[in-house]
Amino acid sequence: MEYLHSDIADHTQQREKLQHFHVLAVDDSLIERKLLERLLRESSCKVTCVDSGDKALEYLGLLDSQEIDRSTASSFCPQSSTQEGLKTVNLIMTDYSMPGMSGYDLLKRVKGSSRKDIPVVVMSSENVPSRISMCMEEGAEEFLLKPVQLSDLKKQLQPHLLKLPVHPKIDMTTSNDNGNGSMIIDITMNNNQNVVVSKRKTMTPEPLERRPQMKGLAVI
Amino acid sequence: MDGVAQLQKQLVDYTASLFQEGFLDEQFNQLQQLQDESNPDFVVEVVSLFFEDSERLLNELAKALELKTIDFRKVDAHVHQFKGSSSSIGAQRVQKVCIAFRNYCEEQNIEGCLKCLQQVKHEYSLVKSKLETLFKIEKQLIAAGGSIPT
């Protein structure tokens, strides 16, 4: 991928880590997991599916036993881990109604943990307003009704994917450009070590290209 | 009309009838849209999972409703799963029976539940047979050198 300016070469490791938006999908139904996995891969995401809240917590390294053993637990792929042996997860999508730990319970556990910054989307086949507000109040990013459509998912993922380094599949052009200006893409690193891609228009009469122009790179 | 064109027409007409008769709904279209060259058997795979899962659930439901003391919460849990999976593949008539079934569970109405069990078994076997026919036509079409119209 040659699209990043050489100034960013030092941050290659960060870039490689962020190149695949990783979704952890949690659902006790095999059919639902298969569907969700297909939908997510269609949306250019990397997917890991688990069949319970407990397995999700285990994957996230949030089981009590894991939090104690953090230093010794590295039997999973080390190259896909952040420091402390934790796996990178950019989004959790969980079913609400599951036997044992519900999606709501999982949401609470995640939001009360060291991994509370991972956005959690809750899905349910039932449209129960009190359930929805309960989840939103607990910090869910979104509540989706099942069956989840590809269009819902793409809408959901778009703001997240925009935070990743420029990817050929992402269309960075806007439809409201009247041709008087051009798109400048700023790629910066924020305090959370996330690469943030932002667009701004200038009034210079340069041709608008389909690929973003690499001007104004500022790496903090 | 040559063989391929004939099969294509048969497929299109048969699929349309399944939608018209309410056996399938829009969600089935969504499944078909997710099938492509990298996932050529997606629909058959998901539907096969549905068949396996449904047979398991129907067995569980029959057993649960045969007990002297019926645990309606357990029955409801099974129906909820069945409703979910049928909804996910677009098996509309099965899903509709599941909705009625859940209401009877909530009311703890044994007669209603038994009636729904029979109904859901019936609807399930209908949609299963319809889908198997659909897949058969698709197979014939592909064997004749045609492709499934999108």
mmCIF file of C-alpha atoms in Angstrom:
data_model
loop_
_atom_site.group_PDB
_atom_site.id
_atom_site.type_symbol
_atom_site.label_atom_id
_atom_site.label_comp_id
_atom_site.label_asym_id
_atom_site.label_seq_id
_atom_site.Cartn_x
_atom_site.Cartn_y
_atom_site.Cartn_z
ATOM 1 C CA MET A 1 0.000 0.000 0.000
ATOM 2 C CA GLU A 2 1.860 3.026 -1.285
ATOM 3 C CA TYR A 3 -0.710 5.650 -0.501
ATOM 4 C CA LEU A 4 0.774 6.850 2.745
ATOM 5 C CA HIS A 5 3.458 9.510 2.631
ATOM 6 C CA SER A 6 6.917 8.366 3.604
ATOM 7 C CA ASP A 7 6.740 10.650 6.631
ATOM 8 C CA ILE A 8 4.537 8.022 8.182
ATOM 9 C CA ALA A 9 7.082 5.236 7.652
ATOM 10 C CA ASP A 10 8.019 5.350 11.333
ATOM 11 C CA HIS A 11 4.461 4.471 12.242
ATOM 12 C CA THR A 12 4.321 1.366 10.066
ATOM 13 C CA GLN A 13 3.539 -0.854 13.001
ATOM 14 C CA GLN A 14 0.597 1.284 14.031
ATOM 15 C CA ARG A 15 -0.648 1.351 10.464
ATOM 16 C CA GLU A 16 -0.449 -2.404 10.065
ATOM 17 C CA LYS A 17 -2.337 -2.881 13.269
ATOM 18 C CA LEU A 18 -5.119 -0.580 12.104
ATOM 19 C CA GLN A 19 -5.320 -1.869 8.568
ATOM 20 C CA HIS A 20 -7.976 -4.379 9.476
ATOM 21 C CA PHE A 21 -10.957 -3.185 11.406
ATOM 22 C CA HIS A 22 -11.561 -6.052 13.770
ATOM 23 C CA VAL A 23 -15.061 -6.856 14.930
ATOM 24 C CA LEU A 24 -15.834 -9.318 17.690
ATOM 25 C CA ALA A 25 -19.271 -10.807 16.957
ATOM 26 C CA VAL A 26 -21.139 -12.457 19.824
ATOM 27 C CA ASP A 27 -24.269 -14.569 19.235
ATOM 28 C CA ASP A 28 -25.384 -17.958 20.501
ATOM 29 C CA SER A 29 -27.072 -18.782 17.187
ATOM 30 C CA LEU A 30 -24.877 -20.394 14.543
ATOM 31 C CA ILE A 31 -27.061 -19.033 11.738
ATOM 32 C CA GLU A 32 -26.802 -15.499 13.103
ATOM 33 C CA ARG A 33 -23.045 -15.796 13.460
ATOM 34 C CA LYS A 34 -22.693 -17.000 9.897
ATOM 35 C CA LEU A 35 -24.837 -14.162 8.600
ATOM 36 C CA LEU A 36 -23.113 -11.498 10.629
ATOM 37 C CA GLU A 37 -19.702 -12.774 9.655
ATOM 38 C CA ARG A 38 -20.642 -12.601 5.979
ATOM 39 C CA LEU A 39 -22.085 -9.114 6.360
ATOM 40 C CA LEU A 40 -18.996 -7.874 8.172
ATOM 41 C CA ARG A 41 -16.563 -9.382 5.690
ATOM 42 C CA GLU A 42 -18.631 -7.800 2.922
ATOM 43 C CA SER A 43 -18.006 -4.519 4.719
ATOM 44 C CA SER A 44 -14.237 -5.097 4.644
ATOM 45 C CA CYS A 45 -13.877 -6.029 8.288
ATOM 46 C CA LYS A 46 -11.889 -8.693 9.985
ATOM 47 C CA VAL A 47 -14.274 -10.804 12.078
ATOM 48 C CA THR A 48 -13.989 -13.086 15.049
ATOM 49 C CA CYS A 49 -17.156 -14.911 16.139
ATOM 50 C CA VAL A 50 -17.840 -16.326 19.587
ATOM 51 C CA ASP A 51 -20.980 -18.003 20.846
ATOM 52 C CA SER A 52 -21.322 -16.527 24.331
ATOM 53 C CA GLY A 53 -20.631 -13.539 26.525
ATOM 54 C CA ASP A 54 -18.160 -15.590 28.547
ATOM 55 C CA LYS A 55 -16.169 -16.474 25.441
ATOM 56 C CA ALA A 56 -16.242 -12.807 24.456
ATOM 57 C CA LEU A 57 -14.820 -11.773 27.824
ATOM 58 C CA GLU A 58 -12.188 -14.463 27.514
ATOM 59 C CA TYR A 59 -11.219 -13.225 24.069
ATOM 60 C CA LEU A 60 -10.993 -9.683 25.373
ATOM 61 C CA GLY A 61 -8.831 -10.790 28.257
ATOM 62 C CA LEU A 62 -11.406 -9.690 30.788
ATOM 63 C CA LEU A 63 -12.036 -12.904 32.676
ATOM 64 C CA ASP A 64 -10.877 -12.522 36.274
ATOM 65 C CA SER A 65 -8.374 -15.334 35.837
ATOM 66 C CA GLN A 66 -6.875 -13.616 32.814
ATOM 67 C CA GLU A 67 -6.574 -10.256 34.473
ATOM 68 C CA ILE A 68 -4.492 -11.932 37.151
ATOM 69 C CA ASP A 69 -2.351 -13.929 34.730
ATOM 70 C CA ARG A 70 -1.873 -11.106 32.226
ATOM 71 C CA SER A 71 1.909 -11.375 32.128
ATOM 72 C CA THR A 72 1.995 -15.108 31.360
ATOM 73 C CA ALA A 73 -0.985 -15.402 28.992
ATOM 74 C CA SER A 74 0.277 -15.065 25.437
ATOM 75 C CA SER A 75 -0.707 -18.354 23.839
ATOM 76 C CA PHE A 76 -2.765 -16.488 21.201
ATOM 77 C CA CYS A 77 -1.096 -14.818 18.219
ATOM 78 C CA PRO A 78 1.332 -12.304 19.702
ATOM 79 C CA GLN A 79 1.667 -10.333 16.460
ATOM 80 C CA SER A 80 -1.985 -9.355 16.530
ATOM 81 C CA SER A 81 -1.818 -8.164 20.142
ATOM 82 C CA THR A 82 -1.301 -4.843 21.715
ATOM 83 C CA GLN A 83 1.028 -4.636 24.640
ATOM 84 C CA GLU A 84 0.061 -6.740 27.680
ATOM 85 C CA GLY A 85 -0.942 -9.623 25.348
ATOM 86 C CA LEU A 86 -4.369 -8.190 24.544
ATOM 87 C CA LYS A 87 -5.973 -8.679 21.152
ATOM 88 C CA THR A 88 -6.972 -5.608 19.173
ATOM 89 C CA VAL A 89 -10.743 -5.337 18.898
ATOM 90 C CA ASN A 90 -12.231 -2.242 17.265
ATOM 91 C CA LEU A 91 -15.902 -3.029 17.751
ATOM 92 C CA ILE A 92 -18.059 -5.535 19.569
ATOM 93 C CA MET A 93 -21.390 -6.571 18.097
ATOM 94 C CA THR A 94 -23.483 -8.651 20.431
ATOM 95 C CA ASP A 95 -26.901 -10.250 20.421
ATOM 96 C CA TYR A 96 -29.067 -9.166 23.333
ATOM 97 C CA SER A 97 -30.855 -12.425 24.161
ATOM 98 C CA MET A 98 -28.329 -15.109 24.932
ATOM 99 C CA PRO A 99 -28.502 -17.896 27.502
ATOM 100 C CA GLY A 100 -26.310 -17.245 30.523
ATOM 101 C CA MET A 101 -24.701 -13.856 30.043
ATOM 102 C CA SER A 102 -26.955 -11.568 28.021
ATOM 103 C CA GLY A 103 -25.697 -8.944 25.606
ATOM 104 C CA TYR A 104 -26.628 -6.355 28.200
ATOM 105 C CA ASP A 105 -24.516 -8.121 30.838
ATOM 106 C CA LEU A 106 -21.624 -8.274 28.405
ATOM 107 C CA LEU A 107 -22.041 -4.568 27.627
ATOM 108 C CA LYS A 108 -21.909 -3.739 31.322
ATOM 109 C CA ARG A 109 -18.815 -5.865 31.883
ATOM 110 C CA VAL A 110 -16.969 -4.295 28.977
ATOM 111 C CA LYS A 111 -17.949 -0.747 29.914
ATOM 112 C CA GLY A 112 -16.795 -1.346 33.465
ATOM 113 C CA SER A 113 -13.437 -2.725 32.391
ATOM 114 C CA SER A 114 -10.085 -1.579 31.104
ATOM 115 C CA ARG A 115 -11.446 -2.127 27.575
ATOM 116 C CA LYS A 116 -14.368 0.222 27.982
ATOM 117 C CA ASP A 117 -13.247 2.246 24.992
ATOM 118 C CA ILE A 118 -14.266 -0.503 22.585
ATOM 119 C CA PRO A 119 -17.640 0.529 21.122
ATOM 120 C CA VAL A 120 -20.398 -2.029 21.676
ATOM 121 C CA VAL A 121 -23.377 -2.471 19.376
ATOM 122 C CA VAL A 122 -26.297 -4.498 20.699
ATOM 123 C CA MET A 123 -28.609 -6.395 18.349
ATOM 124 C CA SER A 124 -32.041 -7.807 19.031
ATOM 125 C CA SER A 125 -34.946 -9.257 17.115
ATOM 126 C CA GLU A 126 -37.300 -7.515 19.521
ATOM 127 C CA ASN A 127 -38.124 -3.844 19.409
ATOM 128 C CA VAL A 128 -38.507 -3.103 23.107
ATOM 129 C CA PRO A 129 -38.035 0.615 23.853
ATOM 130 C CA SER A 130 -37.112 0.066 27.513
ATOM 131 C CA ARG A 131 -34.502 -2.477 26.475
ATOM 132 C CA ILE A 132 -33.082 -0.087 23.919
ATOM 133 C CA SER A 133 -32.792 2.806 26.361
ATOM 134 C CA MET A 134 -31.307 0.510 29.002
ATOM 135 C CA CYS A 135 -28.532 -0.477 26.619
ATOM 136 C CA MET A 136 -27.930 3.049 25.389
ATOM 137 C CA GLU A 137 -27.718 4.292 28.971
ATOM 138 C CA GLU A 138 -25.183 1.613 29.752
ATOM 139 C CA GLY A 139 -22.996 2.963 26.967
ATOM 140 C CA ALA A 140 -23.965 0.985 23.889
ATOM 141 C CA GLU A 141 -22.987 2.786 20.746
ATOM 142 C CA GLU A 142 -26.048 1.625 18.867
ATOM 143 C CA PHE A 143 -28.949 -0.781 19.068
ATOM 144 C CA LEU A 144 -29.750 -2.616 15.842
ATOM 145 C CA LEU A 145 -32.862 -4.614 15.062
ATOM 146 C CA LYS A 146 -32.415 -8.035 13.559
ATOM 147 C CA PRO A 147 -32.174 -9.244 10.954
ATOM 148 C CA VAL A 148 -29.365 -6.796 10.410
ATOM 149 C CA GLN A 149 -29.152 -5.496 6.852
ATOM 150 C CA LEU A 150 -25.962 -4.783 4.987
ATOM 151 C CA SER A 151 -26.990 -1.142 4.648
ATOM 152 C CA ASP A 152 -27.450 -0.786 8.453
ATOM 153 C CA LEU A 153 -24.031 -2.256 8.986
ATOM 154 C CA LYS A 154 -22.278 -0.062 6.453
ATOM 155 C CA LYS A 155 -23.898 3.011 7.980
ATOM 156 C CA GLN A 156 -22.791 1.826 11.401
ATOM 157 C CA LEU A 157 -19.220 1.117 10.366
ATOM 158 C CA GLN A 158 -18.534 4.129 8.189
ATOM 159 C CA PRO A 159 -17.467 6.575 10.932
ATOM 160 C CA HIS A 160 -15.190 3.908 12.401
ATOM 161 C CA LEU A 161 -13.586 2.996 9.110
ATOM 162 C CA LEU A 162 -12.958 6.668 8.399
ATOM 163 C CA LYS A 163 -10.701 6.778 11.426
ATOM 164 C CA LEU A 164 -8.388 4.224 9.845
ATOM 165 C CA PRO A 165 -5.501 5.136 7.520
ATOM 166 C CA VAL A 166 -6.653 5.830 3.982
ATOM 167 C CA HIS A 167 -7.821 2.594 2.397
ATOM 168 C CA PRO A 168 -8.363 2.156 -1.335
ATOM 169 C CA LYS A 169 -11.880 0.832 -0.793
ATOM 170 C CA ILE A 170 -13.051 3.950 1.003
ATOM 171 C CA ASP A 171 -14.451 6.588 -1.303
ATOM 172 C CA MET A 172 -13.184 9.887 0.052
ATOM 173 C CA THR A 173 -14.952 12.099 -2.489
ATOM 174 C CA THR A 174 -18.028 14.042 -1.525
ATOM 175 C CA SER A 175 -21.005 14.690 -3.687
ATOM 176 C CA ASN A 176 -21.431 18.331 -2.746
ATOM 177 C CA ASP A 177 -18.226 19.608 -4.232
ATOM 178 C CA ASN A 178 -19.037 22.279 -6.793
ATOM 179 C CA GLY A 179 -15.642 22.090 -8.385
ATOM 180 C CA ASN A 180 -14.374 25.359 -6.972
ATOM 181 C CA GLY A 181 -12.126 23.778 -4.401
ATOM 182 C CA SER A 182 -10.315 20.563 -3.733
ATOM 183 C CA MET A 183 -10.140 18.034 -0.968
ATOM 184 C CA ILE A 184 -7.212 18.109 1.401
ATOM 185 C CA ILE A 185 -6.683 15.076 3.541
ATOM 186 C CA ASP A 186 -4.999 15.529 6.877
ATOM 187 C CA ILE A 187 -3.658 12.448 8.512
ATOM 188 C CA THR A 188 -2.818 12.929 12.136
ATOM 189 C CA MET A 189 -2.294 10.824 15.205
ATOM 190 C CA ASN A 190 -4.397 11.741 18.181
ATOM 191 C CA ASN A 191 -3.643 11.212 21.829
ATOM 192 C CA ASN A 192 -5.103 7.719 21.820
ATOM 193 C CA GLN A 193 -2.612 6.633 19.185
ATOM 194 C CA ASN A 194 -5.425 6.446 16.625
ATOM 195 C CA VAL A 195 -4.748 7.615 13.127
ATOM 196 C CA VAL A 196 -7.383 10.212 12.315
ATOM 197 C CA VAL A 197 -8.170 11.065 8.753
ATOM 198 C CA SER A 198 -9.978 14.334 8.262
ATOM 199 C CA LYS A 199 -11.054 16.157 5.168
ATOM 200 C CA ARG A 200 -11.176 19.832 4.505
ATOM 201 C CA LYS A 201 -11.876 21.854 1.457
ATOM 202 C CA THR A 202 -9.667 24.575 0.084
ATOM 203 C CA MET A 203 -10.614 27.169 -2.452
ATOM 204 C CA THR A 204 -7.613 26.553 -4.677
ATOM 205 C CA PRO A 205 -8.776 25.603 -8.149
ATOM 206 C CA GLU A 206 -7.134 22.174 -8.323
ATOM 207 C CA PRO A 207 -8.768 19.214 -9.999
ATOM 208 C CA LEU A 208 -10.663 16.943 -7.601
ATOM 209 C CA GLU A 209 -9.240 13.444 -7.842
ATOM 210 C CA ARG A 210 -10.940 10.280 -6.795
ATOM 211 C CA ARG A 211 -8.017 9.366 -4.556
ATOM 212 C CA PRO A 212 -7.333 11.755 -1.696
ATOM 213 C CA GLN A 213 -4.440 14.138 -2.163
ATOM 214 C CA MET A 214 -1.622 13.709 0.281
ATOM 215 C CA LYS A 215 -1.157 17.319 1.199
ATOM 216 C CA GLY A 216 -0.894 18.748 4.612
ATOM 217 C CA LEU A 217 0.287 15.673 6.434
ATOM 218 C CA ALA A 218 0.908 16.393 10.034
ATOM 219 C CA VAL A 219 2.016 13.618 12.301
ATOM 220 C CA ILE A 220 1.980 14.591 15.898
ATOM 221 C CA MET B 1 -36.647 -21.400 -25.676
ATOM 222 C CA ASP B 2 -33.421 -23.270 -25.165
ATOM 223 C CA GLY B 3 -32.738 -25.397 -22.062
ATOM 224 C CA VAL B 4 -30.898 -22.744 -20.083
ATOM 225 C CA ALA B 5 -33.443 -20.020 -20.785
ATOM 226 C CA GLN B 6 -36.242 -22.392 -19.850
ATOM 227 C CA LEU B 7 -34.616 -23.285 -16.546
ATOM 228 C CA GLN B 8 -33.922 -19.649 -15.820
ATOM 229 C CA LYS B 9 -37.553 -18.803 -16.386
ATOM 230 C CA GLN B 10 -38.595 -21.726 -14.224
ATOM 231 C CA LEU B 11 -36.317 -20.485 -11.458
ATOM 232 C CA VAL B 12 -37.511 -16.901 -11.654
ATOM 233 C CA ASP B 13 -41.176 -17.943 -11.735
ATOM 234 C CA TYR B 14 -40.806 -20.418 -8.893
ATOM 235 C CA THR B 15 -38.960 -17.924 -6.703
ATOM 236 C CA ALA B 16 -41.606 -15.284 -7.422
ATOM 237 C CA SER B 17 -44.361 -17.683 -6.384
ATOM 238 C CA LEU B 18 -42.635 -18.374 -3.068
ATOM 239 C CA PHE B 19 -42.615 -14.663 -2.335
ATOM 240 C CA GLN B 20 -46.197 -14.195 -3.491
ATOM 241 C CA GLU B 21 -47.441 -17.040 -1.316
ATOM 242 C CA GLY B 22 -45.611 -15.586 1.677
ATOM 243 C CA PHE B 23 -43.233 -18.484 2.163
ATOM 244 C CA LEU B 24 -40.278 -16.146 1.749
ATOM 245 C CA ASP B 25 -39.803 -12.471 2.431
ATOM 246 C CA GLU B 26 -37.285 -9.723 1.674
ATOM 247 C CA GLN B 27 -34.692 -11.209 4.016
ATOM 248 C CA PHE B 28 -34.260 -14.103 1.572
ATOM 249 C CA ASN B 29 -33.319 -11.522 -1.066
ATOM 250 C CA GLN B 30 -30.721 -10.160 1.329
ATOM 251 C CA LEU B 31 -29.225 -13.645 1.576
ATOM 252 C CA GLN B 32 -29.107 -13.998 -2.183
ATOM 253 C CA GLN B 33 -27.348 -10.656 -2.462
ATOM 254 C CA LEU B 34 -24.649 -11.916 -0.148
ATOM 255 C CA GLN B 35 -23.908 -14.772 -2.521
ATOM 256 C CA ASP B 36 -21.149 -14.052 -5.022
ATOM 257 C CA GLU B 37 -18.122 -15.657 -6.652
ATOM 258 C CA SER B 38 -16.232 -15.702 -3.345
ATOM 259 C CA ASN B 39 -19.253 -17.108 -1.529
ATOM 260 C CA PRO B 40 -20.969 -19.181 -4.222
ATOM 261 C CA ASP B 41 -22.927 -21.461 -1.893
ATOM 262 C CA PHE B 42 -23.839 -18.984 0.768
ATOM 263 C CA VAL B 43 -27.602 -19.351 0.511
ATOM 264 C CA VAL B 44 -27.540 -23.148 0.513
ATOM 265 C CA GLU B 45 -25.124 -23.126 3.475
ATOM 266 C CA VAL B 46 -27.258 -20.820 5.582
ATOM 267 C CA VAL B 47 -30.469 -22.611 4.675
ATOM 268 C CA SER B 48 -28.874 -25.989 5.491
ATOM 269 C CA LEU B 49 -27.953 -24.654 8.914
ATOM 270 C CA PHE B 50 -31.547 -23.517 9.286
ATOM 271 C CA PHE B 51 -32.833 -26.990 8.439
ATOM 272 C CA GLU B 52 -30.545 -28.652 10.997
ATOM 273 C CA ASP B 53 -31.328 -26.109 13.654
ATOM 274 C CA SER B 54 -35.074 -26.304 13.025
ATOM 275 C CA GLU B 55 -35.170 -30.062 13.318
ATOM 276 C CA ARG B 56 -33.367 -29.830 16.634
ATOM 277 C CA LEU B 57 -35.757 -27.156 17.887
ATOM 278 C CA LEU B 58 -38.839 -29.083 16.799
ATOM 279 C CA ASN B 59 -37.580 -32.129 18.714
ATOM 280 C CA GLU B 60 -36.936 -30.033 21.798
ATOM 281 C CA LEU B 61 -40.364 -28.453 21.544
ATOM 282 C CA ALA B 62 -42.118 -31.809 21.181
ATOM 283 C CA LYS B 63 -40.276 -33.160 24.246
ATOM 284 C CA ALA B 64 -40.918 -30.038 26.310
ATOM 285 C CA LEU B 65 -44.635 -30.092 25.551
ATOM 286 C CA GLU B 66 -44.969 -33.790 26.399
ATOM 287 C CA LEU B 67 -43.908 -33.288 30.005
ATOM 288 C CA LYS B 68 -46.442 -33.568 32.801
ATOM 289 C CA THR B 69 -45.420 -30.173 34.056
ATOM 290 C CA ILE B 70 -44.624 -27.889 31.172
ATOM 291 C CA ASP B 71 -41.875 -25.343 31.633
ATOM 292 C CA PHE B 72 -43.319 -22.566 29.485
ATOM 293 C CA ARG B 73 -40.198 -20.457 29.808
ATOM 294 C CA LYS B 74 -38.171 -23.221 28.242
ATOM 295 C CA VAL B 75 -40.745 -23.704 25.479
ATOM 296 C CA ASP B 76 -40.704 -19.961 24.867
ATOM 297 C CA ALA B 77 -36.919 -19.945 24.690
ATOM 298 C CA HIS B 78 -36.974 -22.575 21.950
ATOM 299 C CA VAL B 79 -39.703 -20.735 20.035
ATOM 300 C CA HIS B 80 -37.737 -17.498 20.365
ATOM 301 C CA GLN B 81 -34.756 -19.208 18.745
ATOM 302 C CA PHE B 82 -36.932 -20.638 16.007
ATOM 303 C CA LYS B 83 -38.484 -17.239 15.382
ATOM 304 C CA GLY B 84 -35.006 -15.724 15.135
ATOM 305 C CA SER B 85 -33.589 -18.244 12.740
ATOM 306 C CA SER B 86 -36.659 -18.293 10.495
ATOM 307 C CA SER B 87 -36.579 -14.502 10.406
ATOM 308 C CA SER B 88 -32.904 -14.548 9.477
ATOM 309 C CA ILE B 89 -33.486 -16.604 6.378
ATOM 310 C CA GLY B 90 -36.767 -14.981 5.423
ATOM 311 C CA ALA B 91 -39.040 -17.935 6.200
ATOM 312 C CA GLN B 92 -41.985 -15.646 6.803
ATOM 313 C CA ARG B 93 -44.793 -18.116 7.431
ATOM 314 C CA VAL B 94 -42.740 -20.063 9.964
ATOM 315 C CA GLN B 95 -41.857 -16.809 11.706
ATOM 316 C CA LYS B 96 -45.520 -15.782 11.894
ATOM 317 C CA VAL B 97 -46.517 -19.029 13.582
ATOM 318 C CA CYS B 98 -43.673 -18.541 16.070
ATOM 319 C CA ILE B 99 -45.086 -15.155 17.038
ATOM 320 C CA ALA B 100 -48.482 -16.707 17.818
ATOM 321 C CA PHE B 101 -46.707 -19.557 19.579
ATOM 322 C CA ARG B 102 -44.884 -17.170 21.908
ATOM 323 C CA ASN B 103 -48.155 -15.498 22.842
ATOM 324 C CA TYR B 104 -49.588 -18.870 23.923
ATOM 325 C CA CYS B 105 -46.430 -19.532 25.951
ATOM 326 C CA GLU B 106 -46.882 -16.242 27.719
ATOM 327 C CA GLU B 107 -50.494 -17.169 28.494
ATOM 328 C CA GLN B 108 -49.326 -20.645 29.547
ATOM 329 C CA ASN B 109 -51.984 -22.007 27.223
ATOM 330 C CA ILE B 110 -51.207 -25.687 26.605
ATOM 331 C CA GLU B 111 -53.827 -26.198 23.910
ATOM 332 C CA GLY B 112 -52.647 -23.144 22.054
ATOM 333 C CA CYS B 113 -49.048 -24.285 22.288
ATOM 334 C CA LEU B 114 -49.805 -27.762 21.019
ATOM 335 C CA LYS B 115 -51.779 -26.302 18.139
ATOM 336 C CA CYS B 116 -48.908 -24.009 17.257
ATOM 337 C CA LEU B 117 -46.435 -26.831 17.432
ATOM 338 C CA GLN B 118 -48.426 -28.669 14.778
ATOM 339 C CA GLN B 119 -48.728 -25.518 12.707
ATOM 340 C CA VAL B 120 -45.062 -24.666 12.895
ATOM 341 C CA LYS B 121 -44.096 -28.235 11.981
ATOM 342 C CA HIS B 122 -46.391 -27.984 8.991
ATOM 343 C CA GLU B 123 -45.125 -24.602 7.839
ATOM 344 C CA TYR B 124 -41.552 -25.693 8.340
ATOM 345 C CA SER B 125 -41.964 -28.821 6.227
ATOM 346 C CA LEU B 126 -43.632 -26.748 3.497
ATOM 347 C CA VAL B 127 -40.874 -24.172 3.307
ATOM 348 C CA LYS B 128 -38.229 -26.880 3.507
ATOM 349 C CA SER B 129 -39.700 -28.689 0.555
ATOM 350 C CA LYS B 130 -40.085 -25.434 -1.397
ATOM 351 C CA LEU B 131 -36.491 -24.422 -0.773
ATOM 352 C CA GLU B 132 -35.223 -27.867 -1.700
ATOM 353 C CA THR B 133 -37.117 -27.586 -4.986
ATOM 354 C CA LEU B 134 -35.626 -24.134 -5.539
ATOM 355 C CA PHE B 135 -32.114 -25.418 -4.991
ATOM 356 C CA LYS B 136 -32.785 -28.350 -7.300
ATOM 357 C CA ILE B 137 -33.774 -26.023 -10.136
ATOM 358 C CA GLU B 138 -30.678 -23.907 -9.479
ATOM 359 C CA LYS B 139 -28.501 -26.993 -9.670
ATOM 360 C CA GLN B 140 -30.116 -28.040 -12.931
ATOM 361 C CA LEU B 141 -29.606 -24.559 -14.333
ATOM 362 C CA ILE B 142 -25.934 -24.534 -13.423
ATOM 363 C CA ALA B 143 -25.465 -28.061 -14.770
ATOM 364 C CA ALA B 144 -26.999 -26.894 -18.058
ATOM 365 C CA GLY B 145 -24.338 -24.201 -18.205
ATOM 366 C CA GLY B 146 -26.502 -21.335 -17.017
ATOM 367 C CA SER B 147 -26.050 -18.954 -14.144
ATOM 368 C CA ILE B 148 -28.457 -17.898 -11.447
ATOM 369 C CA PRO B 149 -30.094 -14.606 -12.443
ATOM 370 C CA THR B 150 -29.520 -11.832 -9.927
#
